[in-house]
CSV table of C-alpha atoms in Angstrom, one decimal:
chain,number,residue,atom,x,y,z
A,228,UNK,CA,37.6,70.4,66.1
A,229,UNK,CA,38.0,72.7,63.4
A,230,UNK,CA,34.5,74.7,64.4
A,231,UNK,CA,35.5,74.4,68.1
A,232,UNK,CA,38.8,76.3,66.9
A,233,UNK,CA,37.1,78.5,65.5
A,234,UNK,CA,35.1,79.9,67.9
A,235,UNK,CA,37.9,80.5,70.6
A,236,UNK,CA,39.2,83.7,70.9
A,237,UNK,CA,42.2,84.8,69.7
A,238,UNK,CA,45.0,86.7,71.7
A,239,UNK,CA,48.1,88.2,69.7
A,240,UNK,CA,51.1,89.0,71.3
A,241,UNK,CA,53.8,90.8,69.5
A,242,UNK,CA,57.3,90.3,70.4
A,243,UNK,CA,59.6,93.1,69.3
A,244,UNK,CA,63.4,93.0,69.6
A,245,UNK,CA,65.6,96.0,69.5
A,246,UNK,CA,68.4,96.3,68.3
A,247,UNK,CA,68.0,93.6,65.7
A,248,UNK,CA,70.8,92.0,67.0
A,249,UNK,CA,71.3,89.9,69.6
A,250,UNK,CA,68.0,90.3,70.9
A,251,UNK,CA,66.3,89.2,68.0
A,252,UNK,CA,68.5,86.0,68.0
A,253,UNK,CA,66.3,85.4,71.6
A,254,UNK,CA,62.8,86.4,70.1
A,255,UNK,CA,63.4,84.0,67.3
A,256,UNK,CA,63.6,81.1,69.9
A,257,UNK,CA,61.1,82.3,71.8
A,258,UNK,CA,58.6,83.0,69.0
A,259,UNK,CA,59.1,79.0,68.0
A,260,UNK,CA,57.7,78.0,71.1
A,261,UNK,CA,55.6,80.8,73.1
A,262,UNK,CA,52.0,79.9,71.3
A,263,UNK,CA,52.6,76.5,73.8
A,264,UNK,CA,54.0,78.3,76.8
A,265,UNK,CA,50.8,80.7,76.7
A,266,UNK,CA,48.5,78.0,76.3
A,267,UNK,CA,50.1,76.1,79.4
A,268,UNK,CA,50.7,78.9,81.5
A,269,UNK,CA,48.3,81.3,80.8
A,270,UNK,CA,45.1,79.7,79.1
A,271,UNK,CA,44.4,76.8,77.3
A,272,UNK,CA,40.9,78.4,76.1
A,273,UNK,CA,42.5,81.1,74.3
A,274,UNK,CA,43.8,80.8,70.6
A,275,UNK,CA,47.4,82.6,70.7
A,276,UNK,CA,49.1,84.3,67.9
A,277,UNK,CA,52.6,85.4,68.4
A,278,UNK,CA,54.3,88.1,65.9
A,279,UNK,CA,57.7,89.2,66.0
A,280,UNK,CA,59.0,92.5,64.5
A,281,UNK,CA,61.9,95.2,65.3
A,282,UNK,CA,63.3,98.1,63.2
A,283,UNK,CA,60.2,100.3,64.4
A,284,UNK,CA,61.4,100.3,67.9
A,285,UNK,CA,64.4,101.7,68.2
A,286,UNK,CA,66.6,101.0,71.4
A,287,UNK,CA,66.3,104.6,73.2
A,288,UNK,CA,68.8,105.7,75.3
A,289,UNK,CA,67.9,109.3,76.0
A,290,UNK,CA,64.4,108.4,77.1
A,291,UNK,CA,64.7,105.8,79.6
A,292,UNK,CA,62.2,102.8,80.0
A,293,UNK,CA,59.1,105.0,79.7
A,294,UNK,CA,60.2,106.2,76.8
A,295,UNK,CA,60.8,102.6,74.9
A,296,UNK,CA,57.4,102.0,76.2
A,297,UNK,CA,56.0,104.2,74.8
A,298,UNK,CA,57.4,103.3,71.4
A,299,UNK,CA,56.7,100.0,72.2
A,300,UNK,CA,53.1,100.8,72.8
A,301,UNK,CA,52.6,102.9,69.1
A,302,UNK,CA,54.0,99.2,67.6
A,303,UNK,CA,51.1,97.2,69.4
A,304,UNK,CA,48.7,100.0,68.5
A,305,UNK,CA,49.9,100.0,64.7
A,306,UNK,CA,50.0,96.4,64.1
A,307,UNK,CA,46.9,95.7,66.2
A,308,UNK,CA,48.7,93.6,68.5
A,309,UNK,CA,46.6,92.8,72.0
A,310,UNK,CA,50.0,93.5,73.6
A,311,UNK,CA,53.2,93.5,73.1
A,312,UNK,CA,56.6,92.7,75.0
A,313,UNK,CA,59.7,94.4,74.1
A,314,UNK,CA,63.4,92.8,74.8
A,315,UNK,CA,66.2,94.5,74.4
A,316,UNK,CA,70.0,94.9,75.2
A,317,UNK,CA,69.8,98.0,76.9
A,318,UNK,CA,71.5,97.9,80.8
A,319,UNK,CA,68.2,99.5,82.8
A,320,UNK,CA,68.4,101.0,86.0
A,321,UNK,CA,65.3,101.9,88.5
A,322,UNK,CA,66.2,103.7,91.3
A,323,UNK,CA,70.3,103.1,90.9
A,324,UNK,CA,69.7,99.3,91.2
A,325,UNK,CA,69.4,97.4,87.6
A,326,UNK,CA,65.6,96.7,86.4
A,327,UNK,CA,65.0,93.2,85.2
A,328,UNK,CA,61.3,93.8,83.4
A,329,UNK,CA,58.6,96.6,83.5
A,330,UNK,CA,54.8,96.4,82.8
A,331,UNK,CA,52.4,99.4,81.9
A,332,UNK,CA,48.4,97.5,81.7
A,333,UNK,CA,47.8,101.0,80.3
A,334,UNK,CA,49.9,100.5,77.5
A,335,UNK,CA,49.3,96.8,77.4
A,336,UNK,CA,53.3,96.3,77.6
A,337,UNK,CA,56.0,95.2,79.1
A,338,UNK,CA,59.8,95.6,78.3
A,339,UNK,CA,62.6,93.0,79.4
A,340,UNK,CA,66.2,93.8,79.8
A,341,UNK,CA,68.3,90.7,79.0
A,342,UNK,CA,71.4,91.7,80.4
A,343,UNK,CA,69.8,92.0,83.8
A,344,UNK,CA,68.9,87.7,83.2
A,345,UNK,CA,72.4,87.6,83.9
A,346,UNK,CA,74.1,84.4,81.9
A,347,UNK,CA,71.1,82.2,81.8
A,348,UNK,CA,68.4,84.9,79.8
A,349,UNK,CA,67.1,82.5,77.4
A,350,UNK,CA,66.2,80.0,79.9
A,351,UNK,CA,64.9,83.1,82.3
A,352,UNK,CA,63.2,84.9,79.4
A,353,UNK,CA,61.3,81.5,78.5
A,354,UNK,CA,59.7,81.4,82.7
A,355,UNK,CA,59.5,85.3,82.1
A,356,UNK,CA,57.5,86.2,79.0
A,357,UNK,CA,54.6,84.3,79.4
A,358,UNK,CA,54.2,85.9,83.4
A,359,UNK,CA,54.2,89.1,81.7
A,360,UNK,CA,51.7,88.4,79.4
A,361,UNK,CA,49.4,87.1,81.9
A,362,UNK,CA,50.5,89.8,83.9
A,363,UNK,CA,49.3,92.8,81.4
A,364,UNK,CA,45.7,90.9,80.6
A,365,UNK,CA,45.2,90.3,84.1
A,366,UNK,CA,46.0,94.2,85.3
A,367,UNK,CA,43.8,94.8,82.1
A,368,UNK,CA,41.0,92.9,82.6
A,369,UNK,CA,40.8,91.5,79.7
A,370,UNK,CA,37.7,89.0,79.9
A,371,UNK,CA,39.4,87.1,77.7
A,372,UNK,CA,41.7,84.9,79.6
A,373,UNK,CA,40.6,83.8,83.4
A,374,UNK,CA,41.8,86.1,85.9
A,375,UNK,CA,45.2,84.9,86.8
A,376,UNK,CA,44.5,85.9,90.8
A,377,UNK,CA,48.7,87.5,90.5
A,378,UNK,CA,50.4,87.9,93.9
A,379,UNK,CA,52.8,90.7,93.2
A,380,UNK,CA,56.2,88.1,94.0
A,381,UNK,CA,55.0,84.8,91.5
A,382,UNK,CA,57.0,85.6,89.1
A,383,UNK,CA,60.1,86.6,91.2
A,384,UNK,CA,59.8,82.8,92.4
A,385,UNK,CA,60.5,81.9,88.6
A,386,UNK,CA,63.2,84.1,87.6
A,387,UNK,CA,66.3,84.1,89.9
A,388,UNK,CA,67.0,88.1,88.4
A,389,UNK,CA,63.9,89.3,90.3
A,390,UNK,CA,64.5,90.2,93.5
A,391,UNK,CA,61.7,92.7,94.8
A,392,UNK,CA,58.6,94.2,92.7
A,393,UNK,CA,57.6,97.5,93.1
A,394,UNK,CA,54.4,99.3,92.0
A,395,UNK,CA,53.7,102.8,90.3
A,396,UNK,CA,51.3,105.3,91.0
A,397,UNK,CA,49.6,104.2,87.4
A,398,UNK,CA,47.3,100.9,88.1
A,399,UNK,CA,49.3,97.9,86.6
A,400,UNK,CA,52.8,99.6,86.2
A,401,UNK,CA,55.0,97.3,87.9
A,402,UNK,CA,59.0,97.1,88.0
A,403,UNK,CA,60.8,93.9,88.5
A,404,UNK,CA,64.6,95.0,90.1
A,405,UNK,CA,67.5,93.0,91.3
A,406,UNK,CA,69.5,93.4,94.0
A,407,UNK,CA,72.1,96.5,94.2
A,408,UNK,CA,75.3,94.4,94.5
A,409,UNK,CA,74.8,91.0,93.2
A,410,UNK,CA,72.2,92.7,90.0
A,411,UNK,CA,75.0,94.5,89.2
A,412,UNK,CA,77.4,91.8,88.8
A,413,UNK,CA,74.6,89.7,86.8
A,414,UNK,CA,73.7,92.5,84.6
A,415,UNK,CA,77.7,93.1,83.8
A,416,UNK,CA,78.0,89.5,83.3
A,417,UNK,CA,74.8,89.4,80.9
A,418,UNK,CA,76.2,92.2,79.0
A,419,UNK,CA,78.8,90.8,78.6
A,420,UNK,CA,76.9,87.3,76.9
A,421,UNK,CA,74.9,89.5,75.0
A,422,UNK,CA,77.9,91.4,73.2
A,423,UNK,CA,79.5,87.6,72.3
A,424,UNK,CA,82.9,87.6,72.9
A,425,UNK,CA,83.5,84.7,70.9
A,426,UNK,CA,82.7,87.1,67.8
A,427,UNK,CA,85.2,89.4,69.3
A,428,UNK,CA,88.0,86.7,69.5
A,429,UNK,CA,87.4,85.2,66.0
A,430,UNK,CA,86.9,89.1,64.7
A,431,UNK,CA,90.3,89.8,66.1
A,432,UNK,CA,92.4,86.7,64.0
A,433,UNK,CA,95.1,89.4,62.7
A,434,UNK,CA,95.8,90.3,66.0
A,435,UNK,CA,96.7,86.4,67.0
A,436,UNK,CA,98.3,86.1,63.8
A,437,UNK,CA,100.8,88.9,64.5
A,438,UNK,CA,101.3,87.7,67.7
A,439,UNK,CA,102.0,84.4,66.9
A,440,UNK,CA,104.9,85.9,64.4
A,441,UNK,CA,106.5,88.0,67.2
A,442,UNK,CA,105.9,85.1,69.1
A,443,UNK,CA,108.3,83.0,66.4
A,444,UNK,CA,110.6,85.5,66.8
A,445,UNK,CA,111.4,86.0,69.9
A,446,UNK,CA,111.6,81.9,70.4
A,447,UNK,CA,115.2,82.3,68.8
A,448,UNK,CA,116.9,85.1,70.9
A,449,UNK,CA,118.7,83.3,73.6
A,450,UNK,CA,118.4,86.3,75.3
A,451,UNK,CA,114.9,86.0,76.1
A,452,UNK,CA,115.7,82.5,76.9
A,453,UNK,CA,118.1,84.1,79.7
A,454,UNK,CA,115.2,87.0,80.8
A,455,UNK,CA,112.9,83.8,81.4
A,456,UNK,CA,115.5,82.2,83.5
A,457,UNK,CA,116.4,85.3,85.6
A,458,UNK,CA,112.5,86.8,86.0
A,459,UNK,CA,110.4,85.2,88.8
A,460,UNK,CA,107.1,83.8,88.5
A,461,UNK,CA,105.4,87.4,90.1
A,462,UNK,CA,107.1,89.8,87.5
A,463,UNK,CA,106.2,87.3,84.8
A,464,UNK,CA,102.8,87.6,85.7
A,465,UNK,CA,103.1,91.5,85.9
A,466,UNK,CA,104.4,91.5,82.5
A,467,UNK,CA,101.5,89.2,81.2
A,468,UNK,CA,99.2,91.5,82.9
A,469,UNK,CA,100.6,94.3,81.6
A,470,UNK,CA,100.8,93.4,77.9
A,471,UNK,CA,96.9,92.4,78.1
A,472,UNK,CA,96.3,95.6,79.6
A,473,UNK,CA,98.2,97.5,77.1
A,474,UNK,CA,96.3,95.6,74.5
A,475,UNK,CA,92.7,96.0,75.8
A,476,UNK,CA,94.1,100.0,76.0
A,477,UNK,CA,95.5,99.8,72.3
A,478,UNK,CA,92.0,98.0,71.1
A,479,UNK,CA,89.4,100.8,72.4
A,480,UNK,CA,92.0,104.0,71.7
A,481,UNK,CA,93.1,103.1,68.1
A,482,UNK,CA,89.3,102.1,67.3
A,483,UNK,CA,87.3,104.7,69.1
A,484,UNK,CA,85.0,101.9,71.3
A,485,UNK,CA,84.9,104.4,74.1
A,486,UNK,CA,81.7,105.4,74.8
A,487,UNK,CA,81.3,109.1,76.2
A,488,UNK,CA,78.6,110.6,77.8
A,489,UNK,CA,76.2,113.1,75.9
A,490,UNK,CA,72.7,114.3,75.0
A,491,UNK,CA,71.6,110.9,74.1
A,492,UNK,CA,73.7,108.9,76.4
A,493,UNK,CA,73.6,109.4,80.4
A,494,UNK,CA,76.7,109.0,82.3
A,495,UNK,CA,75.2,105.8,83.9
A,496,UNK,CA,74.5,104.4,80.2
A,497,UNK,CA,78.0,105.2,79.0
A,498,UNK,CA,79.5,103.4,82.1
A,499,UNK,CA,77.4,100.4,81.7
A,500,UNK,CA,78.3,100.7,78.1
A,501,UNK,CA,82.4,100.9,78.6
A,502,UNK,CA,82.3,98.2,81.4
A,503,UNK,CA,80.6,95.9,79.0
A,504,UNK,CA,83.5,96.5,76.1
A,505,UNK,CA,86.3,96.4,78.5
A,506,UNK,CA,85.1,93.1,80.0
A,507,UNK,CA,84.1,91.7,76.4
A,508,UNK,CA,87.5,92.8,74.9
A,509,UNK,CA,90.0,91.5,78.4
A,510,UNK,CA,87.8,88.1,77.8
A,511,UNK,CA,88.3,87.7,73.7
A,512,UNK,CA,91.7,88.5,74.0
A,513,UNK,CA,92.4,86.5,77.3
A,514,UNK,CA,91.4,83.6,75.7
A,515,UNK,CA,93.8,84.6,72.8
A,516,UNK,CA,96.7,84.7,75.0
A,517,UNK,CA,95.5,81.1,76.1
A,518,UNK,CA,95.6,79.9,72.7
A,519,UNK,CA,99.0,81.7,71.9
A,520,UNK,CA,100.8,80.7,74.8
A,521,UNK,CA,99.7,76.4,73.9
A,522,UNK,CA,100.8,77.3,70.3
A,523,UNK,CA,104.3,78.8,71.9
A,524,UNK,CA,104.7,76.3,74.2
A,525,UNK,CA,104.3,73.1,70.9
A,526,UNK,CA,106.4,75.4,69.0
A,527,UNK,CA,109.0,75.8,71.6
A,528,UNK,CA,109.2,72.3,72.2
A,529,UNK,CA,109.5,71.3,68.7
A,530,UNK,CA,112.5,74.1,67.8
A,531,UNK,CA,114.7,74.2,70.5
A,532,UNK,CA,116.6,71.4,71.7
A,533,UNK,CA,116.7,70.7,75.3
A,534,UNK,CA,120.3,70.5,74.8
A,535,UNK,CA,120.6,73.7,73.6
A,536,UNK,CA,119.0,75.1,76.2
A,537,UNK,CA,120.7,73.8,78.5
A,538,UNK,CA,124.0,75.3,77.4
A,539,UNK,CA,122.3,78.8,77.2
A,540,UNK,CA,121.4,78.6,80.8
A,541,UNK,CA,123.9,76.2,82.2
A,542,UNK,CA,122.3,74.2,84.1
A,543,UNK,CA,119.4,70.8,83.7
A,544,UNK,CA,116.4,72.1,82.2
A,545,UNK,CA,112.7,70.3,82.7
A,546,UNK,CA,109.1,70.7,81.2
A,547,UNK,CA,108.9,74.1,83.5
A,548,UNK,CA,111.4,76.1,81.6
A,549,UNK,CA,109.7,75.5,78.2
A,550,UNK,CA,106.7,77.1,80.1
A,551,UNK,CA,108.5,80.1,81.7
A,552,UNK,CA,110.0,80.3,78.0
A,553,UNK,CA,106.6,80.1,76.3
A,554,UNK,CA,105.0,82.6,79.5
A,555,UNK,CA,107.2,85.4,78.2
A,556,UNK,CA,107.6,85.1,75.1
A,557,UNK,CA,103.8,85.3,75.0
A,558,UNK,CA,103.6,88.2,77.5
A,559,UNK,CA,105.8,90.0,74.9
A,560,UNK,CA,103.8,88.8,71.5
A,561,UNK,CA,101.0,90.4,72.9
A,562,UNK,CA,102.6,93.8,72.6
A,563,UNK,CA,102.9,93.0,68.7
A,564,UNK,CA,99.7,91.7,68.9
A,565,UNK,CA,98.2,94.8,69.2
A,566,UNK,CA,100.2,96.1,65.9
A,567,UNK,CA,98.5,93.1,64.0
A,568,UNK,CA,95.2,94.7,65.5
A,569,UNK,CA,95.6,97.9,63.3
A,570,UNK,CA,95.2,96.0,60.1
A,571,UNK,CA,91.6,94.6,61.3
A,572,UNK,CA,88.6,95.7,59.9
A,573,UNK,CA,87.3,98.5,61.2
A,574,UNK,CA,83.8,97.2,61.1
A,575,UNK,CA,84.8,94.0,62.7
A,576,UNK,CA,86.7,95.7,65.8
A,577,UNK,CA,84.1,97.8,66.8
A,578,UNK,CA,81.6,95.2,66.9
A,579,UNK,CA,83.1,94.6,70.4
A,580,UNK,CA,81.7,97.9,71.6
A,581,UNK,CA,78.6,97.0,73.4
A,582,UNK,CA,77.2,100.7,72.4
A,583,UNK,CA,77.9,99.8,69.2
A,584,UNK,CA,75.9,97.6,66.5
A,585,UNK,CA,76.4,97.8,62.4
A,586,UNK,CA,74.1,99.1,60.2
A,587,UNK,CA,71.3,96.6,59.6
A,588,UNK,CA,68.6,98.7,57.7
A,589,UNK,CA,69.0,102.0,58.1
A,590,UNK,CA,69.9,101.4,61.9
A,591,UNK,CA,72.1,104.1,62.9
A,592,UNK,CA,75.6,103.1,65.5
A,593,UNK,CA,75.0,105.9,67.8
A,594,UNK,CA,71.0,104.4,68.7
A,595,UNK,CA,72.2,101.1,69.6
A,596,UNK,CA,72.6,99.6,73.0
């Protein structure tokens, strides 16, 4: 067994993730089980080794995709890496409509944009990666592996993202794209996973925790007691949308997540880029305004006596008036939320910007995508 091992030939693919952020969270789950995947998929003749790396590659914004290939390619050549496949978190676009995944056999790699995978880009990366690979020593001819015998649309069966393959002028460059309309709500939606709004919403605990106390406060004013009576259910839910709005607004002004078009940054990029934070951001703090207004409403029912209400507004009250109570009270702690949002750390805010990622090894903010 050991001689037959021996004697196989080897194949290394190199899997390089830029930024070394989210994207490298994928490439370590990938990494754990592509040597099997290969083997199944591609051939079981051949002995895979799979290397994973970033920090080289770093996520260009200026350049486009044949740009990040072309970095990507000087990584395979420098490691000696038979080819490599790059994911990253940049939004790509080919033609106006969002690219999924190009190849370059010329290169001997391929570059995948997660965002474009829409919610499901693990999953879609796993059916993905090892098509590529197969993909890039097929266009190759490397006598390595058997010859794959590729229709152009296989791996478009796999990947929901993919809907329509188009070929370049150069023999084996390839581009996987999705639809106009419905690519653009998946790559929004991906963009959106890939920043984590959960680490936006447990970055931004000040901000609930200030809201919460103007929440506390306003639960013993009669007089909003009487503006929750009076107010319908359609200018209560202006005011909620109005506070969250005003919030979101307060978030990216007072911490500078807007990103703005330049040299390194096309307009497209810096679109993508602001659509991703505003989403990210009206999500994390959405789902604060959730957890405020259950907190209001236990509080609310614990403090004031139904009693007591009752002789504020004059009349039976029920369960529904402890909602309206807690709906505005809420809708007007959100306002002080976003004084509570000040005292964040900086660090920690910004982390919501999808442009933006920290500092990990000499990485610098205004590179990352």
């Amino acid at each position: 067994m050991i001689h037959s091992e021996r004697h196989r030939p080897e194949i290394v693919v190199g899997l390089v993730a830029t930024p070394p952020d989210y994207p490298a969270r994928v490439a370590a789950r990938l990494t754990a089980e592509l040597t099997g995947r290969l083997s199944e998929r591609v051939d079981a003749g051949v002995r895979w080794t799979v290397r994973e790396g970033w920090g080289e590659v770093a996520p260009r914004r200026d350049g486009g995709v044949e740009a990040l290939l072309d970095d990507v390619a000087q990584r395979r050549t420098d490691d000696r890496w038979d080819v490599a496949i790059c994911l990253t978190d940049l939004p790509l676009h080919a033609e106006r409509v969002p690219l999924v995944a190009q190849t370059s056999a010329r290169r001997r790699v391929a570059v995948v944009s997660l965002p474009a995978l829409g919610l499901g880009q693990l999953r879609a990366a796993r059916a993905a990666v090892p098509d590529l690979v197969s993909r890039l020593l097929t266009d190759a001819s490397d006598q390595r592996v058997t010859p794959a015998g590729w229709a152009p649309a296989e791996m478009a069966s796999r990947v929901t993202a993919i809907h329509k393959v188009v070929g370049e002028t150069d023999a084996g460059e390839l581009r996987y794209v999705d639809s106009r309309l419905t690519g653009r709500v998946r790559l929004l939606t991906g963009m959106v996973k890939a920043n984590r709004p959960g680490r936006a919403l447990l970055g931004l605990s000040k901000l609930l925790v200030g809201a919460f106390g103007t929440a506390a406060f306003a639960l013993t004013t009669n007089t909003v007691w009487q503006m929750g009576d009076a107010l319908g259910g359609l200018r209560l839910a202006v005011i909620m949308l109005l506070g969250l709005t005003a919030l979101v607004a307060w978030l990216i002004i007072a911490h500078d997540l807007w990103e703005k078009p330049g040299r390194e940054t096309p307009p497209e990029l810096a679109r993508m880029f602001n659509l991703g934070t505003i989403c990210t951001l009206t999500l994390a703090t959405a789902v604060s305004y959730l957890v405020l207004f259950a907190g209001t409403v236990l509080v609310g029912a614990l403090l004031i006596d139904t009693s007591v209400l009752e002789q504020t507004l004059q009349r039976p009250v029920d369960v529904t008036d402890y909602l309206t109570l807690a709906w505005i009270t809420s809708s007007l702690a959100t306002v002080g939320g976003a004084i509570g949002s000040g005292l964040e750390d900086e660090e920690t805010v910004r982390a919501a910007a999808y442009g933006y990622h920290p500092e990990p090894g000499g990485w610098r903010d205004e590179t990352d995508g």
